[in-house]
Amino acid sequence: LRATRRIEDAVAGASIVLLAVPDRSISPLARLLVPMRLSWRGIVVLHAAGAYGPELLAPLRARAASTGVLHPLAVLGAKGSAALSGAFARIEGSASARAAARRVCGLVGLTPLRGSGLQSPQGRSSYHAAASLASTDLVALLAAAQRLLVRRGVPAGVALRALIVLAEGALKQARDAGLAGALTGPVARNDGATLLAQLRLLAKDDPAAAEAHRALSLRLIGLALAS
């Protein structure tokens, strides 16, 4: 591997260029790249924005580049950690761009996510919303749960570690036994009294968390009934 501070050097000899930058920076960067090669014909340019399609790379497509999307469905840590192996990815674009994206996926251990509706604007939005529900929304739930324990005297670090172990157990059950197999707690036990007590406490202590817990509990009841 060779690192460089110069964008010109980064793209000079590349056959595949992946723009892993904030979403709002993709189109300006695409325009900036146009004059950096005499010809973009035969070069694949991909971006990593899950909510958008290849249209953000239009200036490069106009110069004969093959454009597409490779968005890892993975948590890329703020401290630089990235667990890509075993994760999935949404790919989209021209035939050659998709082929290149699949090659990159194979190199880093990603599995292309298949779905006939993932390339439409609504499909991209659904995909991105699903990703947020399953990742960043979990962080918000952990924050609300941590706050409850901290207010009862549990040190913040200890509370977070305890809750993460619990969450990891639920995720492991969902992976190994499916969603129905991961059901636990008052809903799974048909214990309405305990659930009601939780909601009453949260309504006084954290109304926003109470609203979220109620909505999620209704979803869990649907899962329990279906199973």
JSON list of N, CA and C in Angstrom, two decimals, residues 40-99:
[
{"chain": "A", "resi": 40, "resn": "TRP", "atom": "N", "xyz": [-10.77, 9.15, -18.76]},
{"chain": "A", "resi": 40, "resn": "TRP", "atom": "CA", "xyz": [-11.36, 8.30, -17.72]},
{"chain": "A", "resi": 40, "resn": "TRP", "atom": "C", "xyz": [-11.97, 7.04, -18.33]},
{"chain": "A", "resi": 41, "resn": "ARG", "atom": "N", "xyz": [-11.82, 6.86, -19.62]},
{"chain": "A", "resi": 41, "resn": "ARG", "atom": "CA", "xyz": [-12.39, 5.68, -20.26]},
{"chain": "A", "resi": 41, "resn": "ARG", "atom": "C", "xyz": [-11.76, 4.41, -19.70]},
{"chain": "A", "resi": 42, "resn": "GLY", "atom": "N", "xyz": [-12.60, 3.45, -19.33]},
{"chain": "A", "resi": 42, "resn": "GLY", "atom": "CA", "xyz": [-12.12, 2.19, -18.78]},
{"chain": "A", "resi": 42, "resn": "GLY", "atom": "C", "xyz": [-11.84, 2.23, -17.29]},
{"chain": "A", "resi": 43, "resn": "ILE", "atom": "N", "xyz": [-11.97, 3.41, -16.67]},
{"chain": "A", "resi": 43, "resn": "ILE", "atom": "CA", "xyz": [-11.74, 3.55, -15.23]},
{"chain": "A", "resi": 43, "resn": "ILE", "atom": "C", "xyz": [-13.07, 3.44, -14.50]},
{"chain": "A", "resi": 44, "resn": "VAL", "atom": "N", "xyz": [-13.08, 2.69, -13.41]},
{"chain": "A", "resi": 44, "resn": "VAL", "atom": "CA", "xyz": [-14.28, 2.55, -12.59]},
{"chain": "A", "resi": 44, "resn": "VAL", "atom": "C", "xyz": [-14.18, 3.51, -11.41]},
{"chain": "A", "resi": 45, "resn": "VAL", "atom": "N", "xyz": [-15.22, 4.31, -11.21]},
{"chain": "A", "resi": 45, "resn": "VAL", "atom": "CA", "xyz": [-15.29, 5.20, -10.06]},
{"chain": "A", "resi": 45, "resn": "VAL", "atom": "C", "xyz": [-16.54, 4.85, -9.26]},
{"chain": "A", "resi": 46, "resn": "LEU", "atom": "N", "xyz": [-16.35, 4.55, -8.00]},
{"chain": "A", "resi": 46, "resn": "LEU", "atom": "CA", "xyz": [-17.44, 4.18, -7.10]},
{"chain": "A", "resi": 46, "resn": "LEU", "atom": "C", "xyz": [-17.49, 5.17, -5.94]},
{"chain": "A", "resi": 47, "resn": "HIS", "atom": "N", "xyz": [-18.68, 5.40, -5.41]},
{"chain": "A", "resi": 47, "resn": "HIS", "atom": "CA", "xyz": [-18.77, 6.14, -4.15]},
{"chain": "A", "resi": 47, "resn": "HIS", "atom": "C", "xyz": [-19.40, 5.25, -3.10]},
{"chain": "A", "resi": 48, "resn": "ALA", "atom": "N", "xyz": [-19.29, 5.67, -1.84]},
{"chain": "A", "resi": 48, "resn": "ALA", "atom": "CA", "xyz": [-19.72, 4.82, -0.73]},
{"chain": "A", "resi": 48, "resn": "ALA", "atom": "C", "xyz": [-20.89, 5.42, 0.04]},
{"chain": "A", "resi": 49, "resn": "ALA", "atom": "N", "xyz": [-21.78, 6.11, -0.66]},
{"chain": "A", "resi": 49, "resn": "ALA", "atom": "CA", "xyz": [-22.95, 6.71, -0.01]},
{"chain": "A", "resi": 49, "resn": "ALA", "atom": "C", "xyz": [-24.15, 5.79, -0.21]},
{"chain": "A", "resi": 50, "resn": "GLY", "atom": "N", "xyz": [-24.65, 5.21, 0.87]},
{"chain": "A", "resi": 50, "resn": "GLY", "atom": "CA", "xyz": [-25.70, 4.22, 0.77]},
{"chain": "A", "resi": 50, "resn": "GLY", "atom": "C", "xyz": [-27.04, 4.76, 0.30]},
{"chain": "A", "resi": 51, "resn": "ALA", "atom": "N", "xyz": [-27.30, 6.05, 0.51]},
{"chain": "A", "resi": 51, "resn": "ALA", "atom": "CA", "xyz": [-28.61, 6.61, 0.18]},
{"chain": "A", "resi": 51, "resn": "ALA", "atom": "C", "xyz": [-28.70, 7.15, -1.23]},
{"chain": "A", "resi": 52, "resn": "TYR", "atom": "N", "xyz": [-27.61, 7.09, -1.99]},
{"chain": "A", "resi": 52, "resn": "TYR", "atom": "CA", "xyz": [-27.59, 7.71, -3.32]},
{"chain": "A", "resi": 52, "resn": "TYR", "atom": "C", "xyz": [-27.15, 6.70, -4.38]},
{"chain": "A", "resi": 53, "resn": "GLY", "atom": "N", "xyz": [-27.42, 7.06, -5.63]},
{"chain": "A", "resi": 53, "resn": "GLY", "atom": "CA", "xyz": [-27.02, 6.25, -6.75]},
{"chain": "A", "resi": 53, "resn": "GLY", "atom": "C", "xyz": [-25.83, 6.84, -7.48]},
{"chain": "A", "resi": 54, "resn": "PRO", "atom": "N", "xyz": [-25.49, 6.30, -8.64]},
{"chain": "A", "resi": 54, "resn": "PRO", "atom": "CA", "xyz": [-24.32, 6.76, -9.39]},
{"chain": "A", "resi": 54, "resn": "PRO", "atom": "C", "xyz": [-24.45, 8.18, -9.93]},
{"chain": "A", "resi": 55, "resn": "GLU", "atom": "N", "xyz": [-25.65, 8.78, -9.83]},
{"chain": "A", "resi": 55, "resn": "GLU", "atom": "CA", "xyz": [-25.84, 10.11, -10.40]},
{"chain": "A", "resi": 55, "resn": "GLU", "atom": "C", "xyz": [-24.91, 11.16, -9.79]},
{"chain": "A", "resi": 56, "resn": "LEU", "atom": "N", "xyz": [-24.43, 10.92, -8.57]},
{"chain": "A", "resi": 56, "resn": "LEU", "atom": "CA", "xyz": [-23.51, 11.87, -7.95]},
{"chain": "A", "resi": 56, "resn": "LEU", "atom": "C", "xyz": [-22.18, 11.94, -8.71]},
{"chain": "A", "resi": 57, "resn": "LEU", "atom": "N", "xyz": [-21.90, 10.95, -9.53]},
{"chain": "A", "resi": 57, "resn": "LEU", "atom": "CA", "xyz": [-20.64, 10.88, -10.26]},
{"chain": "A", "resi": 57, "resn": "LEU", "atom": "C", "xyz": [-20.81, 11.27, -11.73]},
{"chain": "A", "resi": 58, "resn": "ALA", "atom": "N", "xyz": [-21.88, 12.00, -12.03]},
{"chain": "A", "resi": 58, "resn": "ALA", "atom": "CA", "xyz": [-22.20, 12.35, -13.41]},
{"chain": "A", "resi": 58, "resn": "ALA", "atom": "C", "xyz": [-21.06, 13.04, -14.15]},
{"chain": "A", "resi": 59, "resn": "PRO", "atom": "N", "xyz": [-20.29, 13.96, -13.53]},
{"chain": "A", "resi": 59, "resn": "PRO", "atom": "CA", "xyz": [-19.20, 14.60, -14.28]},
{"chain": "A", "resi": 59, "resn": "PRO", "atom": "C", "xyz": [-18.16, 13.60, -14.79]},
{"chain": "A", "resi": 60, "resn": "LEU", "atom": "N", "xyz": [-17.92, 12.53, -14.03]},
{"chain": "A", "resi": 60, "resn": "LEU", "atom": "CA", "xyz": [-16.96, 11.52, -14.45]},
{"chain": "A", "resi": 60, "resn": "LEU", "atom": "C", "xyz": [-17.57, 10.57, -15.49]},
{"chain": "A", "resi": 61, "resn": "ARG", "atom": "N", "xyz": [-18.86, 10.29, -15.34]},
{"chain": "A", "resi": 61, "resn": "ARG", "atom": "CA", "xyz": [-19.53, 9.45, -16.35]},
{"chain": "A", "resi": 61, "resn": "ARG", "atom": "C", "xyz": [-19.53, 10.16, -17.70]},
{"chain": "A", "resi": 62, "resn": "ALA", "atom": "N", "xyz": [-19.65, 11.49, -17.65]},
{"chain": "A", "resi": 62, "resn": "ALA", "atom": "CA", "xyz": [-19.61, 12.26, -18.90]},
{"chain": "A", "resi": 62, "resn": "ALA", "atom": "C", "xyz": [-18.25, 12.17, -19.59]},
{"chain": "A", "resi": 63, "resn": "ARG", "atom": "N", "xyz": [-17.22, 11.81, -18.82]},
{"chain": "A", "resi": 63, "resn": "ARG", "atom": "CA", "xyz": [-15.88, 11.63, -19.39]},
{"chain": "A", "resi": 63, "resn": "ARG", "atom": "C", "xyz": [-15.57, 10.16, -19.63]},
{"chain": "A", "resi": 64, "resn": "ALA", "atom": "N", "xyz": [-16.60, 9.34, -19.73]},
{"chain": "A", "resi": 64, "resn": "ALA", "atom": "CA", "xyz": [-16.52, 7.93, -20.10]},
{"chain": "A", "resi": 64, "resn": "ALA", "atom": "C", "xyz": [-16.10, 7.00, -18.97]},
{"chain": "A", "resi": 65, "resn": "ALA", "atom": "N", "xyz": [-16.07, 7.48, -17.72]},
{"chain": "A", "resi": 65, "resn": "ALA", "atom": "CA", "xyz": [-15.81, 6.59, -16.59]},
{"chain": "A", "resi": 65, "resn": "ALA", "atom": "C", "xyz": [-17.02, 5.69, -16.37]},
{"chain": "A", "resi": 66, "resn": "SER", "atom": "N", "xyz": [-16.78, 4.49, -15.86]},
{"chain": "A", "resi": 66, "resn": "SER", "atom": "CA", "xyz": [-17.86, 3.60, -15.43]},
{"chain": "A", "resi": 66, "resn": "SER", "atom": "C", "xyz": [-18.14, 3.91, -13.97]},
{"chain": "A", "resi": 67, "resn": "THR", "atom": "N", "xyz": [-19.36, 4.29, -13.64]},
{"chain": "A", "resi": 67, "resn": "THR", "atom": "CA", "xyz": [-19.66, 4.78, -12.29]},
{"chain": "A", "resi": 67, "resn": "THR", "atom": "C", "xyz": [-20.63, 3.87, -11.57]},
{"chain": "A", "resi": 68, "resn": "GLY", "atom": "N", "xyz": [-20.49, 3.86, -10.24]},
{"chain": "A", "resi": 68, "resn": "GLY", "atom": "CA", "xyz": [-21.36, 3.01, -9.44]},
{"chain": "A", "resi": 68, "resn": "GLY", "atom": "C", "xyz": [-21.24, 3.31, -7.96]},
{"chain": "A", "resi": 69, "resn": "VAL", "atom": "N", "xyz": [-21.82, 2.41, -7.18]},
{"chain": "A", "resi": 69, "resn": "VAL", "atom": "CA", "xyz": [-21.90, 2.56, -5.72]},
{"chain": "A", "resi": 69, "resn": "VAL", "atom": "C", "xyz": [-21.39, 1.29, -5.06]},
{"chain": "A", "resi": 70, "resn": "LEU", "atom": "N", "xyz": [-20.60, 1.45, -4.02]},
{"chain": "A", "resi": 70, "resn": "LEU", "atom": "CA", "xyz": [-20.22, 0.33, -3.15]},
{"chain": "A", "resi": 70, "resn": "LEU", "atom": "C", "xyz": [-20.33, 0.85, -1.71]},
{"chain": "A", "resi": 71, "resn": "HIS", "atom": "N", "xyz": [-21.44, 0.52, -1.07]},
{"chain": "A", "resi": 71, "resn": "HIS", "atom": "CA", "xyz": [-21.68, 0.99, 0.30]},
{"chain": "A", "resi": 71, "resn": "HIS", "atom": "C", "xyz": [-21.63, -0.19, 1.27]},
{"chain": "A", "resi": 72, "resn": "PRO", "atom": "N", "xyz": [-20.60, -0.27, 2.11]},
{"chain": "A", "resi": 72, "resn": "PRO", "atom": "CA", "xyz": [-20.54, -1.36, 3.09]},
{"chain": "A", "resi": 72, "resn": "PRO", "atom": "C", "xyz": [-21.62, -1.20, 4.15]},
{"chain": "A", "resi": 73, "resn": "LEU", "atom": "N", "xyz": [-22.39, -2.24, 4.39]},
{"chain": "A", "resi": 73, "resn": "LEU", "atom": "CA", "xyz": [-23.39, -2.24, 5.46]},
{"chain": "A", "resi": 73, "resn": "LEU", "atom": "C", "xyz": [-22.67, -2.66, 6.74]},
{"chain": "A", "resi": 74, "resn": "ALA", "atom": "N", "xyz": [-21.81, -1.77, 7.21]},
{"chain": "A", "resi": 74, "resn": "ALA", "atom": "CA", "xyz": [-20.92, -2.08, 8.33]},
{"chain": "A", "resi": 74, "resn": "ALA", "atom": "C", "xyz": [-20.66, -0.81, 9.12]},
{"chain": "A", "resi": 75, "resn": "VAL", "atom": "N", "xyz": [-20.29, -0.99, 10.38]},
{"chain": "A", "resi": 75, "resn": "VAL", "atom": "CA", "xyz": [-19.96, 0.14, 11.24]},
{"chain": "A", "resi": 75, "resn": "VAL", "atom": "C", "xyz": [-18.48, 0.47, 11.05]},
{"chain": "A", "resi": 76, "resn": "LEU", "atom": "N", "xyz": [-18.22, 1.67, 10.56]},
{"chain": "A", "resi": 76, "resn": "LEU", "atom": "CA", "xyz": [-16.85, 2.14, 10.39]},
{"chain": "A", "resi": 76, "resn": "LEU", "atom": "C", "xyz": [-16.55, 3.07, 11.56]},
{"chain": "A", "resi": 77, "resn": "GLY", "atom": "N", "xyz": [-15.76, 2.61, 12.51]},
{"chain": "A", "resi": 77, "resn": "GLY", "atom": "CA", "xyz": [-15.55, 3.32, 13.76]},
{"chain": "A", "resi": 77, "resn": "GLY", "atom": "C", "xyz": [-14.87, 4.66, 13.59]},
{"chain": "A", "resi": 78, "resn": "ALA", "atom": "N", "xyz": [-15.20, 5.58, 14.49]},
{"chain": "A", "resi": 78, "resn": "ALA", "atom": "CA", "xyz": [-14.62, 6.92, 14.45]},
{"chain": "A", "resi": 78, "resn": "ALA", "atom": "C", "xyz": [-13.12, 6.87, 14.69]},
{"chain": "A", "resi": 79, "resn": "LYS", "atom": "N", "xyz": [-12.64, 5.83, 15.35]},
{"chain": "A", "resi": 79, "resn": "LYS", "atom": "CA", "xyz": [-11.20, 5.72, 15.64]},
{"chain": "A", "resi": 79, "resn": "LYS", "atom": "C", "xyz": [-10.47, 4.92, 14.57]},
{"chain": "A", "resi": 80, "resn": "GLY", "atom": "N", "xyz": [-11.13, 4.66, 13.47]},
{"chain": "A", "resi": 80, "resn": "GLY", "atom": "CA", "xyz": [-10.45, 4.01, 12.36]},
{"chain": "A", "resi": 80, "resn": "GLY", "atom": "C", "xyz": [-10.67, 2.52, 12.25]},
{"chain": "A", "resi": 81, "resn": "SER", "atom": "N", "xyz": [-11.35, 1.92, 13.23]},
{"chain": "A", "resi": 81, "resn": "SER", "atom": "CA", "xyz": [-11.59, 0.48, 13.16]},
{"chain": "A", "resi": 81, "resn": "SER", "atom": "C", "xyz": [-12.69, 0.21, 12.15]},
{"chain": "A", "resi": 82, "resn": "ALA", "atom": "N", "xyz": [-12.59, -0.89, 11.44]},
{"chain": "A", "resi": 82, "resn": "ALA", "atom": "CA", "xyz": [-13.59, -1.24, 10.43]},
{"chain": "A", "resi": 82, "resn": "ALA", "atom": "C", "xyz": [-13.72, -2.75, 10.35]},
{"chain": "A", "resi": 83, "resn": "ALA", "atom": "N", "xyz": [-14.89, -3.25, 10.73]},
{"chain": "A", "resi": 83, "resn": "ALA", "atom": "CA", "xyz": [-15.14, -4.70, 10.65]},
{"chain": "A", "resi": 83, "resn": "ALA", "atom": "C", "xyz": [-15.87, -4.97, 9.35]},
{"chain": "A", "resi": 84, "resn": "LEU", "atom": "N", "xyz": [-15.13, -5.15, 8.26]},
{"chain": "A", "resi": 84, "resn": "LEU", "atom": "CA", "xyz": [-15.74, -5.37, 6.96]},
{"chain": "A", "resi": 84, "resn": "LEU", "atom": "C", "xyz": [-15.98, -6.85, 6.67]},
{"chain": "A", "resi": 85, "resn": "SER", "atom": "N", "xyz": [-15.05, -7.70, 7.08]},
{"chain": "A", "resi": 85, "resn": "SER", "atom": "CA", "xyz": [-15.17, -9.11, 6.75]},
{"chain": "A", "resi": 85, "resn": "SER", "atom": "C", "xyz": [-16.43, -9.71, 7.36]},
{"chain": "A", "resi": 86, "resn": "GLY", "atom": "N", "xyz": [-17.25, -10.32, 6.52]},
{"chain": "A", "resi": 86, "resn": "GLY", "atom": "CA", "xyz": [-18.50, -10.92, 6.97]},
{"chain": "A", "resi": 86, "resn": "GLY", "atom": "C", "xyz": [-19.69, -10.00, 6.82]},
{"chain": "A", "resi": 87, "resn": "ALA", "atom": "N", "xyz": [-19.45, -8.71, 6.56]},
{"chain": "A", "resi": 87, "resn": "ALA", "atom": "CA", "xyz": [-20.55, -7.76, 6.38]},
{"chain": "A", "resi": 87, "resn": "ALA", "atom": "C", "xyz": [-21.07, -7.82, 4.95]},
{"chain": "A", "resi": 88, "resn": "PHE", "atom": "N", "xyz": [-22.19, -7.16, 4.71]},
{"chain": "A", "resi": 88, "resn": "PHE", "atom": "CA", "xyz": [-22.79, -7.07, 3.39]},
{"chain": "A", "resi": 88, "resn": "PHE", "atom": "C", "xyz": [-22.55, -5.67, 2.81]},
{"chain": "A", "resi": 89, "resn": "ALA", "atom": "N", "xyz": [-22.88, -5.49, 1.54]},
{"chain": "A", "resi": 89, "resn": "ALA", "atom": "CA", "xyz": [-22.70, -4.20, 0.89]},
{"chain": "A", "resi": 89, "resn": "ALA", "atom": "C", "xyz": [-23.72, -4.03, -0.21]},
{"chain": "A", "resi": 90, "resn": "ARG", "atom": "N", "xyz": [-24.18, -2.79, -0.40]},
{"chain": "A", "resi": 90, "resn": "ARG", "atom": "CA", "xyz": [-25.07, -2.50, -1.53]},
{"chain": "A", "resi": 90, "resn": "ARG", "atom": "C", "xyz": [-24.21, -2.02, -2.69]},
{"chain": "A", "resi": 91, "resn": "ILE", "atom": "N", "xyz": [-24.37, -2.66, -3.84]},
{"chain": "A", "resi": 91, "resn": "ILE", "atom": "CA", "xyz": [-23.64, -2.22, -5.03]},
{"chain": "A", "resi": 91, "resn": "ILE", "atom": "C", "xyz": [-24.64, -1.87, -6.11]},
{"chain": "A", "resi": 92, "resn": "GLU", "atom": "N", "xyz": [-24.24, -0.94, -6.97]},
{"chain": "A", "resi": 92, "resn": "GLU", "atom": "CA", "xyz": [-25.11, -0.44, -8.03]},
{"chain": "A", "resi": 92, "resn": "GLU", "atom": "C", "xyz": [-24.24, 0.22, -9.08]},
{"chain": "A", "resi": 93, "resn": "GLY", "atom": "N", "xyz": [-24.76, 0.33, -10.29]},
{"chain": "A", "resi": 93, "resn": "GLY", "atom": "CA", "xyz": [-24.03, 1.05, -11.34]},
{"chain": "A", "resi": 93, "resn": "GLY", "atom": "C", "xyz": [-24.03, 0.32, -12.67]},
{"chain": "A", "resi": 94, "resn": "SER", "atom": "N", "xyz": [-23.14, 0.73, -13.55]},
{"chain": "A", "resi": 94, "resn": "SER", "atom": "CA", "xyz": [-23.00, 0.08, -14.85]},
{"chain": "A", "resi": 94, "resn": "SER", "atom": "C", "xyz": [-22.48, -1.34, -14.65]},
{"chain": "A", "resi": 95, "resn": "ALA", "atom": "N", "xyz": [-22.56, -2.14, -15.70]},
{"chain": "A", "resi": 95, "resn": "ALA", "atom": "CA", "xyz": [-22.13, -3.54, -15.60]},
{"chain": "A", "resi": 95, "resn": "ALA", "atom": "C", "xyz": [-20.67, -3.64, -15.17]},
{"chain": "A", "resi": 96, "resn": "SER", "atom": "N", "xyz": [-19.80, -2.83, -15.76]},
{"chain": "A", "resi": 96, "resn": "SER", "atom": "CA", "xyz": [-18.38, -2.89, -15.39]},
{"chain": "A", "resi": 96, "resn": "SER", "atom": "C", "xyz": [-18.16, -2.36, -13.98]},
{"chain": "A", "resi": 97, "resn": "ALA", "atom": "N", "xyz": [-18.94, -1.35, -13.56]},
{"chain": "A", "resi": 97, "resn": "ALA", "atom": "CA", "xyz": [-18.81, -0.84, -12.19]},
{"chain": "A", "resi": 97, "resn": "ALA", "atom": "C", "xyz": [-19.26, -1.88, -11.18]},
{"chain": "A", "resi": 98, "resn": "ARG", "atom": "N", "xyz": [-20.35, -2.58, -11.48]},
{"chain": "A", "resi": 98, "resn": "ARG", "atom": "CA", "xyz": [-20.82, -3.63, -10.56]},
{"chain": "A", "resi": 98, "resn": "ARG", "atom": "C", "xyz": [-19.81, -4.76, -10.48]},
{"chain": "A", "resi": 99, "resn": "ALA", "atom": "N", "xyz": [-19.21, -5.12, -11.62]},
{"chain": "A", "resi": 99, "resn": "ALA", "atom": "CA", "xyz": [-18.20, -6.19, -11.61]},
{"chain": "A", "resi": 99, "resn": "ALA", "atom": "C", "xyz": [-17.00, -5.78, -10.76]}
]
